[in-house]
Short mmCIF file of C-alpha atoms and ligand atoms in Angstrom, two decimals:
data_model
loop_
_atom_site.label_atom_id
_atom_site.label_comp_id
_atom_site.label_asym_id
_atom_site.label_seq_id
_atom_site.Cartn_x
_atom_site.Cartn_y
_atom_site.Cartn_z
CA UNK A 1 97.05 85.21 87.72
CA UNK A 2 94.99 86.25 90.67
CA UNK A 3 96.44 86.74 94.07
CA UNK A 4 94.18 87.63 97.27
CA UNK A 5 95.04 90.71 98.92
CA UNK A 6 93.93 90.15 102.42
CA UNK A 7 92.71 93.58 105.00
CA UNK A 8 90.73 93.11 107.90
CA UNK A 9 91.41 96.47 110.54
CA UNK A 10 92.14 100.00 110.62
CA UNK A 11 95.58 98.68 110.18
CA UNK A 12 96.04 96.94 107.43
CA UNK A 13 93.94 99.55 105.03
CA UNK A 14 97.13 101.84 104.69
CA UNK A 15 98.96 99.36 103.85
CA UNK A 16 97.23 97.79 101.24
CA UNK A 17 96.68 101.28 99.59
CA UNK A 18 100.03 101.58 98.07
CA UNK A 19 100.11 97.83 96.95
CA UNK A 20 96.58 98.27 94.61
CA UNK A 21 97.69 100.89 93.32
CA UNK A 22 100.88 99.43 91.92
CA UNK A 23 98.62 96.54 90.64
CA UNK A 24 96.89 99.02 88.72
CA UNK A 25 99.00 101.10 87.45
CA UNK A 26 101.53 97.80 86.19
CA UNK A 27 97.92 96.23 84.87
CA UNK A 28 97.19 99.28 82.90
CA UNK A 29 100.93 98.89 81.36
CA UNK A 30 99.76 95.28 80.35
CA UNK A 31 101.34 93.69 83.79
CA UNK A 32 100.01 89.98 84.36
CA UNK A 33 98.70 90.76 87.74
CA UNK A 34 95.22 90.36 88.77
CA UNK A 35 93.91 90.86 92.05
CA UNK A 36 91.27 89.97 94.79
CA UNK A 37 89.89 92.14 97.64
CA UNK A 38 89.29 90.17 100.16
CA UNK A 39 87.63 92.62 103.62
CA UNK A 40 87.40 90.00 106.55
CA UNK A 41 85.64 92.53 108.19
CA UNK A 42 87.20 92.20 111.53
CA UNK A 43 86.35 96.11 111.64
CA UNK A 44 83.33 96.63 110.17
CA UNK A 45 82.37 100.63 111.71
CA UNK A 46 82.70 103.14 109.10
CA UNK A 47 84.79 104.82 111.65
CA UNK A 48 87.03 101.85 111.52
CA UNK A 49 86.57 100.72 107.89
CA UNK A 50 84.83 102.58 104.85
CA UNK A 51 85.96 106.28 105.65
CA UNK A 52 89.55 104.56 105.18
CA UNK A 53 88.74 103.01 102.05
CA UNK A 54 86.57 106.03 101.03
CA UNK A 55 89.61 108.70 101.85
CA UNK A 56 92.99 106.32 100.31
CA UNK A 57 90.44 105.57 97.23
CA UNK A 58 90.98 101.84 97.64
CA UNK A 59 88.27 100.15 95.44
CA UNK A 60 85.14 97.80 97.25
CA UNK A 61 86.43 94.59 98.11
CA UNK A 62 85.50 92.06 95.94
CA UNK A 63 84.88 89.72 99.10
CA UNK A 64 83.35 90.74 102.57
CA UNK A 65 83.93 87.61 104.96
CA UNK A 66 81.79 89.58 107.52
CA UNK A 67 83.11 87.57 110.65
CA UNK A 68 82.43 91.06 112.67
CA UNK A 69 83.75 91.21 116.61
CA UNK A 70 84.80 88.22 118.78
CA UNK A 71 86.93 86.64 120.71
CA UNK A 72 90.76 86.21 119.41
CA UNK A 73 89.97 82.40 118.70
CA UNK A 74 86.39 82.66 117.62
CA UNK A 75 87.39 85.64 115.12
CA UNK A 76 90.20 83.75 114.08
CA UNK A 77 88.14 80.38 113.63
CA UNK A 78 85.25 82.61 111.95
CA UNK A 79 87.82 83.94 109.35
CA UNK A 80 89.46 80.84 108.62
CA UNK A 81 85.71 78.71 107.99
CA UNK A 82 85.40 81.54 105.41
CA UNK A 83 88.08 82.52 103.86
CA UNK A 84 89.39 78.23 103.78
CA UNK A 85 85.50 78.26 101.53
CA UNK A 86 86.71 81.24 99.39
CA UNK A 87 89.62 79.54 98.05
CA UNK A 88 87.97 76.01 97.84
CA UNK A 89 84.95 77.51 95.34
CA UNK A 90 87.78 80.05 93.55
CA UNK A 91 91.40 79.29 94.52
CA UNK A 92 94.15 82.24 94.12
CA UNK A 93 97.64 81.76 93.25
CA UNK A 94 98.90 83.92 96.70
CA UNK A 95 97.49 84.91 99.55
CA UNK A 96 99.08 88.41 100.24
CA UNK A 97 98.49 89.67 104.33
CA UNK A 98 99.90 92.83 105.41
CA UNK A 99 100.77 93.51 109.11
CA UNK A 100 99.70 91.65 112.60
CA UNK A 101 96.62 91.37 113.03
CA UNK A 102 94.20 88.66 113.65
CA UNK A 103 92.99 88.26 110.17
CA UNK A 104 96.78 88.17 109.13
CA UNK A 105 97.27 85.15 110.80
CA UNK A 106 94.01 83.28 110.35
CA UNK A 107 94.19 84.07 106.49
CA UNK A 108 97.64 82.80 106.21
CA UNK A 109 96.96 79.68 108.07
CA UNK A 110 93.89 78.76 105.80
CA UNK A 111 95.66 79.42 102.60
CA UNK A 112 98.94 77.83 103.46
CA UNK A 113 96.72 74.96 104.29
CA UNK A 114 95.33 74.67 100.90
CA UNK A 115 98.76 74.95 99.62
CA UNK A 116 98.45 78.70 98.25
CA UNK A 117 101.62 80.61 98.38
CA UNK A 118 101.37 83.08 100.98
CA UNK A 119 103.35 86.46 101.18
CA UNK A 120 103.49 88.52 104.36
CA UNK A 121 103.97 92.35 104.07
CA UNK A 122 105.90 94.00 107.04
CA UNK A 123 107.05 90.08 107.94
CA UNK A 124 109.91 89.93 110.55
CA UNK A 125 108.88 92.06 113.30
CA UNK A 126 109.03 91.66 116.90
CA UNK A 127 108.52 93.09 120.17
CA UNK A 128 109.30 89.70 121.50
CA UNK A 129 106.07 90.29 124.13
CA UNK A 130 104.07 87.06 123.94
CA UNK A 131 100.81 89.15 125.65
CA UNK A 132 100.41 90.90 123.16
CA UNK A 133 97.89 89.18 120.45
CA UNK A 134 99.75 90.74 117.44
CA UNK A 135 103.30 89.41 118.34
CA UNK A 136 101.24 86.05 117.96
CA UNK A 137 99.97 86.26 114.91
CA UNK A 138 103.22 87.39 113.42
CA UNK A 139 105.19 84.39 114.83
CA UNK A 140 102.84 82.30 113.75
CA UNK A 141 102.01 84.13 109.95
CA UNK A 142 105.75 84.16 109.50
CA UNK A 143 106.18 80.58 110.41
CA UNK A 144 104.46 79.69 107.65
CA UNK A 145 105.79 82.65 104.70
CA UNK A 146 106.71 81.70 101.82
CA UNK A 147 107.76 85.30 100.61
CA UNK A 148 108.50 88.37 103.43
CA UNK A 149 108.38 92.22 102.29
CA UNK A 150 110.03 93.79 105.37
CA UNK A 151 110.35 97.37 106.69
CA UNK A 152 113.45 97.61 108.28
CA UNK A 153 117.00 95.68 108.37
CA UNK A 154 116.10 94.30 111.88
CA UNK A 155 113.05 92.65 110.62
CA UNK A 156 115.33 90.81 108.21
CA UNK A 157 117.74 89.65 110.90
CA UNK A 158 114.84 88.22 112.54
CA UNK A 159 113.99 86.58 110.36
CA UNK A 160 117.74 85.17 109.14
CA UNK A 161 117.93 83.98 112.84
CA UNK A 162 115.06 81.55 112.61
CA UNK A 163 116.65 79.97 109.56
CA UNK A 164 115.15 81.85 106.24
CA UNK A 165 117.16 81.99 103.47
CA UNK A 166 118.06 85.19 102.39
CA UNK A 167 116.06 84.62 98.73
CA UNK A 168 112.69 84.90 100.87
CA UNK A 169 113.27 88.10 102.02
CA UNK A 170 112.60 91.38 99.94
CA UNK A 171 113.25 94.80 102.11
CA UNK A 172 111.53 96.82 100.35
CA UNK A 173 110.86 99.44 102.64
CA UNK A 174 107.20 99.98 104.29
CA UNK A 175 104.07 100.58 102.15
CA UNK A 176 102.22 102.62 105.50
CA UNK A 177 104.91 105.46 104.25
CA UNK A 178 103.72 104.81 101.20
CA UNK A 179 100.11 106.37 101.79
CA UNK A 180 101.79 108.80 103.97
CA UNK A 181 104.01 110.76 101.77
CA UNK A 182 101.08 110.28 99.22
CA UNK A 183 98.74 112.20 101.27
CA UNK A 184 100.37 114.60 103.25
CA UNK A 185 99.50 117.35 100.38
CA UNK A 186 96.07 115.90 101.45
CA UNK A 187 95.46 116.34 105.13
CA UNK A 188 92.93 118.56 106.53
CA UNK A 189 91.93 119.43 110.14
CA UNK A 190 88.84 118.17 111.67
CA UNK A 191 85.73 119.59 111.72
CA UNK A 192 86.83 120.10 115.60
CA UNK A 193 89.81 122.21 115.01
CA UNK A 194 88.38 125.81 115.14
CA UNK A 195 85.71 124.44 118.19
CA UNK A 196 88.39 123.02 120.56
CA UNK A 197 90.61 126.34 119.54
CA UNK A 198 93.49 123.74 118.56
CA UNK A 199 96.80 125.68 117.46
CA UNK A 200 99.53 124.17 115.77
CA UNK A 201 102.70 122.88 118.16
CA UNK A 202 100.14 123.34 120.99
CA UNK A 203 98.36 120.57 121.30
CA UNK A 204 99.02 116.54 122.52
CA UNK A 205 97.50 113.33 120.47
CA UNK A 206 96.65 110.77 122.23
CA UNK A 207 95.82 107.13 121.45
CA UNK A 208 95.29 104.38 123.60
CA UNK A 209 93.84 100.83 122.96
CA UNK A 210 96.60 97.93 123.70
CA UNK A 211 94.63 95.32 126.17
CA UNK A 212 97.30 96.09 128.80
CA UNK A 213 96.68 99.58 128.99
CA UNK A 214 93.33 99.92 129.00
CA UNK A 215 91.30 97.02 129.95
CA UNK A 216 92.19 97.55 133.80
CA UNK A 217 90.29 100.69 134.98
CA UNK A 218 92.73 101.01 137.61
CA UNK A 219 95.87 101.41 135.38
CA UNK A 220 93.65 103.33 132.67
CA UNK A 221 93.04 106.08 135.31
CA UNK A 222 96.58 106.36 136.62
CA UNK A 223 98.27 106.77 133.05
CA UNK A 224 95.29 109.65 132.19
CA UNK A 225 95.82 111.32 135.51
CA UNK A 226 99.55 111.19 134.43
CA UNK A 227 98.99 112.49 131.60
CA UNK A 228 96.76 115.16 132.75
CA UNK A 229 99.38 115.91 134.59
CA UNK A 230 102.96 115.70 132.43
CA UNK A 231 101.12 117.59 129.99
CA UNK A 232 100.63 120.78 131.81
CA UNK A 233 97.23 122.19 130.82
CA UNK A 234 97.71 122.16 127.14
CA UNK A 235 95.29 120.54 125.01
CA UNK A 236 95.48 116.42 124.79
CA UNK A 237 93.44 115.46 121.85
CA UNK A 238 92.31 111.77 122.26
CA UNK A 239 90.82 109.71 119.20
CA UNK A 240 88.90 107.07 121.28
CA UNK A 241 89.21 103.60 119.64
CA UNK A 242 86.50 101.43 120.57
CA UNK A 243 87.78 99.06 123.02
CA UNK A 244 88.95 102.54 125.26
CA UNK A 245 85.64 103.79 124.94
CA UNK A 246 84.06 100.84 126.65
CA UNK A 247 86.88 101.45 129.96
CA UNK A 248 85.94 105.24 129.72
CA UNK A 249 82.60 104.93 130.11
CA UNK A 250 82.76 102.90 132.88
CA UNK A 251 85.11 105.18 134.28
CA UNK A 252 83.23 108.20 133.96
CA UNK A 253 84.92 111.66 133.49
CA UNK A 254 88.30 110.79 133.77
CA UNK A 255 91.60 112.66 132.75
CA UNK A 256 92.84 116.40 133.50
CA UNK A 257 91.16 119.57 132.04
CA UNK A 258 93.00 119.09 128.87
CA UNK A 259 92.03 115.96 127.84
CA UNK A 260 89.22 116.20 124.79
CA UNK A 261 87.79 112.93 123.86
CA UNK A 262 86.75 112.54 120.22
CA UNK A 263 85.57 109.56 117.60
CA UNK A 264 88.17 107.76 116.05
CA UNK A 265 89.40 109.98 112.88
CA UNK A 266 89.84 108.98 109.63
CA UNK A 267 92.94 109.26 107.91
CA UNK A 268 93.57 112.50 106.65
CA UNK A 269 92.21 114.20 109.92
CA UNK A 270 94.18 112.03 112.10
CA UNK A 271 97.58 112.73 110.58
CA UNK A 272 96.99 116.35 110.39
CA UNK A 273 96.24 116.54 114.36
CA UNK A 274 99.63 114.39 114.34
CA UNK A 275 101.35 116.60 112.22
CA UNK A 276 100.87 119.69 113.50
CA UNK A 277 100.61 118.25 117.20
CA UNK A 278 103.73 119.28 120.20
CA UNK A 279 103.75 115.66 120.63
CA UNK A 280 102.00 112.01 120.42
CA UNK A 281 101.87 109.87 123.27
CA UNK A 282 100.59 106.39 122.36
CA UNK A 283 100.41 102.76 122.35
CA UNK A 284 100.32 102.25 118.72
CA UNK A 285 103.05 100.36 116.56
CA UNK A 286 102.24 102.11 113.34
CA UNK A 287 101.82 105.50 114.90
CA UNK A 288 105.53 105.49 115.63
CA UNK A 289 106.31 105.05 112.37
CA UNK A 290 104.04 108.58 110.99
CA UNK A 291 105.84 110.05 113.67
CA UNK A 292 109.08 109.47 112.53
CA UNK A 293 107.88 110.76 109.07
CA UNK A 294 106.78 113.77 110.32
CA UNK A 295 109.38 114.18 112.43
CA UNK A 296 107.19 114.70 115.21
CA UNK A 297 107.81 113.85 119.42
CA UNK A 298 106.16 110.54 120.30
CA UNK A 299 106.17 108.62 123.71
CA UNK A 300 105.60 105.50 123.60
CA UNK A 301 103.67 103.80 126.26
CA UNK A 302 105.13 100.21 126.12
CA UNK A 303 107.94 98.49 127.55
CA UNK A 304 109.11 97.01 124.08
CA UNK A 305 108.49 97.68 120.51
CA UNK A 306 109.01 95.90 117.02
CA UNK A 307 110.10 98.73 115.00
CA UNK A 308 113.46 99.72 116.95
CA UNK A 309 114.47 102.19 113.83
CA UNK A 310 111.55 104.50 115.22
CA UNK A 311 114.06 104.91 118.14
CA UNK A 312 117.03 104.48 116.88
CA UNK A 313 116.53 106.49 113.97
CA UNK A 314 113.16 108.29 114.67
CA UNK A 315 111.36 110.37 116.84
CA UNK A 316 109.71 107.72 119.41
CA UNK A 317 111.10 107.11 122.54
CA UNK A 318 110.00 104.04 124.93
CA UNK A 319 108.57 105.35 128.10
CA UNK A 320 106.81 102.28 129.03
CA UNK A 321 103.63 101.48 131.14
CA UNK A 322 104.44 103.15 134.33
CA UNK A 323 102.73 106.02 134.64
CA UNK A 324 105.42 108.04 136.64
CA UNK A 325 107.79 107.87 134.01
CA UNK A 326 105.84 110.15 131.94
CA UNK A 327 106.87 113.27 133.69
CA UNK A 328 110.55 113.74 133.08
CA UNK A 329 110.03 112.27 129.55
CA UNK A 330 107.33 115.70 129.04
CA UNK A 331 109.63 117.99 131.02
CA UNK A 332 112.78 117.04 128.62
CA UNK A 333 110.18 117.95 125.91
CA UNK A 334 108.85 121.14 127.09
CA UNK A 335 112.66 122.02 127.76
CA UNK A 336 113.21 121.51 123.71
CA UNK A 337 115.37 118.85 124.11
CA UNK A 338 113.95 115.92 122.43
CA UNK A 339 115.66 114.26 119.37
CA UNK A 340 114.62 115.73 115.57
CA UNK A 341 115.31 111.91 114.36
CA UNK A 342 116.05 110.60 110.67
CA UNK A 343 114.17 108.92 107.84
CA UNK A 344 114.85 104.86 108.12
CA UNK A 345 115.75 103.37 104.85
CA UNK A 346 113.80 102.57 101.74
CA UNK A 347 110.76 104.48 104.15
CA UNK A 348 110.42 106.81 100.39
CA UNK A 349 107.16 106.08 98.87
CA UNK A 350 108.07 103.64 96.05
CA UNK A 351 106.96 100.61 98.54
CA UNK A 352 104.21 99.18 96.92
CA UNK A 353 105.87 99.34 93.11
CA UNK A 354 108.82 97.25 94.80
CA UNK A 355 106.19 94.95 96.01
CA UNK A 356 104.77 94.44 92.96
CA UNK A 357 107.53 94.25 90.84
CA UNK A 358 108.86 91.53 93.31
CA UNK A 359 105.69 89.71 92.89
CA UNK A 360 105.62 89.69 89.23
CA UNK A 361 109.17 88.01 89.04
CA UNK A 362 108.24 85.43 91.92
CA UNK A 363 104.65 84.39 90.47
CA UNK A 364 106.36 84.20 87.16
CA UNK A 365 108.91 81.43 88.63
CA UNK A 366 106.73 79.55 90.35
CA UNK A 367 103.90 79.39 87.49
CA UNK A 368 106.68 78.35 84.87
C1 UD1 B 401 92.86 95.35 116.32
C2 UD1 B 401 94.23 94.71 116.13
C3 UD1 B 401 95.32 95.70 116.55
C4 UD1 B 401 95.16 97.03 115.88
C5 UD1 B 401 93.77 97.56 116.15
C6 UD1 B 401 93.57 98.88 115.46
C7 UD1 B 401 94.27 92.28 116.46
C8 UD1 B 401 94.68 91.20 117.40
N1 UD1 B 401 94.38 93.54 116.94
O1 UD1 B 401 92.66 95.49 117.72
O2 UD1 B 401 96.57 95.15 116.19
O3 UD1 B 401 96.13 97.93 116.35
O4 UD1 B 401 92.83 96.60 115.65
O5 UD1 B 401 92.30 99.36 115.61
O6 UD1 B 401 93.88 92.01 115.35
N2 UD1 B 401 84.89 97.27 117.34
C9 UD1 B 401 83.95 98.19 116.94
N3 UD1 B 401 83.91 98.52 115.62
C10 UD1 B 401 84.73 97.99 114.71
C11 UD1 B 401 85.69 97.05 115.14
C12 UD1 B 401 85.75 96.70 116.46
O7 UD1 B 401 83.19 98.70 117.72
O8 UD1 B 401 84.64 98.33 113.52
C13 UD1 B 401 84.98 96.88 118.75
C14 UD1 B 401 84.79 95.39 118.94
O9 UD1 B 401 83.47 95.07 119.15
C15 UD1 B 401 85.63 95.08 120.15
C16 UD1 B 401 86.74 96.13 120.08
O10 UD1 B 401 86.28 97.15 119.19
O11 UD1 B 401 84.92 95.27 121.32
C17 UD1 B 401 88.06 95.55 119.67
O12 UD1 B 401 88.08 95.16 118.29
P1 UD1 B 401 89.05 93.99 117.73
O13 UD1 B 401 89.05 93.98 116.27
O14 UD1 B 401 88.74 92.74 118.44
O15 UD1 B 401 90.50 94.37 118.21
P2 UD1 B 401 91.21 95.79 118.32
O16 UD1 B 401 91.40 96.08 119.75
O17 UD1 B 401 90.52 96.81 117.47
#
């Protein structure tokens, strides 16, 4: 039985690490699992893509659907045409997506279309923000679920309030922690480390690429200048992503002293600078959820999020998108008084063998 494991951006590649591996490993025991790559190349920079695949050893795709960089609805109509051809010339018996983005959504919709099953890893999550494009695609992917692996125990109350049964939902804890705990024996500092004269506990992260924070020059600059600021002449490492670096360069030389613009990092660099970092200030969803790992500081700059157990049980802390109230947050940090934060539950490493497991027993029903 073949099921279609679906990754498109930086995202989703952690997340699908853990999950192929399980297939493997229950395949080499004889497990009745087959599976198909599918890469709809949303990112398509090795930056983005290969150095991910190439450092969490997940195997070529079998399928590259190529639709490269658009709007939301033409990359979402690009990825639909092709993937909706995929399954008409070789049909699979799922269609597995993993987290929010826009090839999340657009594969779901074309294989729940054709009537293929379609299970949605880290289903249930909300930030209940309509601007943002990924709180989209995950009301409209879990619309149409069959089967939801969730993270956390307020994903699945989401989900219970809009009417799915109980049976649907599997919490079997989140398969990004999965890679995580995997690799943390693994990470390394970047070639950058000794050159920028980076020292543990005193340095910042920084990563920045929601639409709201950094497609208006205006509020870009503020929220650096802030930051230049809050962060009080220590070192603020920032991993451009590639929509930022389009607003920086118009800008021009931006940002305090401190801040030190680099290329996006793969994996095993970035989570060492995050690591070993005073603090990460961000806009990132998933980053919240390393942090909490690590037990490391974050600030997050957003007015909502849709993991809540990275605040009420982690490290994060919502400082939202006003600039000015990054100062007392970073003064309550320099003063040592931030939270050390727990581990939310089932966040242990065994995600993607729960997964897996689940998916045996569920294929099995439906096939019989
Ligand atoms: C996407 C996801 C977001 C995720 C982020 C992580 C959606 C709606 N958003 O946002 O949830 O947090 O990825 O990176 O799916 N680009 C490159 N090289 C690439 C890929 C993109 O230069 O390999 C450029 C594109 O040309 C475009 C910009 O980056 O100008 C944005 O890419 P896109 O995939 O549209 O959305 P992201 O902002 O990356």
């Amino acid at each position: 039985m073949i099921l279609d494991i679906i990754a498109g951006a930086r995202p989703n590649f952690m997340k699908i690490a853990p999950i192929i591996r399980a297939l493997q490993a229950r395949e080499a025991q004889g497990g009745p699992l087959r599976y198909r790559l599918v890469h709809t190349g949303q990112h398509y920079d090795a930056r983005m893509s290969g150095d991910f695949f190439a450092q969490l050893g997940i195997p070529e795709p079998d399928v590259n659907l190529e639709v490269g960089s658009g709007t939301q609805a033409e990359q979402t109509a690009a990825i639909m045409v092709r993937y909706e051809k995929l399954l008409l010339d070789r049909r699979s018996a799922l269609c597995l997506v993993v987290g929010d983005v826009t090839s999340t959504m657009a594969c779901a919709i074309a294989a729940q279309k054709l009537c293929v099953p379609v299970a949605h890893v880290e289903g249930g999550i909300r930030s209940g923000d309509w601007t943002m494009p990924e709180e989209i695609n995950r009301m409209v992917t879990d619309s149409i679920t069959n089967w939801f692996f969730t993270t956390s125990e307020a994903a699945n109350e989401n989900l219970r309030r809009t009417g799915v049964p109980d049976e649907r939902i599997f919490f079997v804890g989140n398969t990004m922690i999965d890679t995580l705990l995997a690799n943390l024996g693994r990470l390394r500092p970047p070639a950058f480390w000794a050159e920028l004269g980076l020292q543990a506990g005193e340095y910042f992260v920084l990563t920045l690429h929601r639409p709201a924070n950094v497609d208006s020059q205006a509020a870009f600059a503020r929220m650096l200048a802030a930051i230049g600021e809050g962060t009080r002449g220590m070192p603020v490492v920032f991993p451009v992503h590639p929509r930022t670096a389009k607003t920086l360069r118009e800008l021009g030389g931006v940002g305090g002293p401190g801040l030190r613009s680099v290329d996006p990092q793969p994996y095993l660099e970035f989570n060492w600078l995050v690591k070993h970092a005073r603090a990460v200030i961000t806009d990132s969803g998933g980053i919240t959820e390393e942090t909490t790992v690590m037990q490391v500081p974050c600030l997050t700059l957003r007015d909502t999020t849709e993991r809540p157990e990275t605040v009420t049980t982690g490290t994060n802390e919502l400082i939202g998108t006003d600039p000015s109230r990054l100062a007392p947050a970073l003064d309550r940090l320099f003063a040592g008084q931030w939270k050390r934060g727990g581990i939310p539950p089932l966040w242990d490493g065994r995600t993607g063998e729960r997964i897996v497991a689940a998916l045996e027993r569920l294929l099995a029903e439906a096939w019989s």
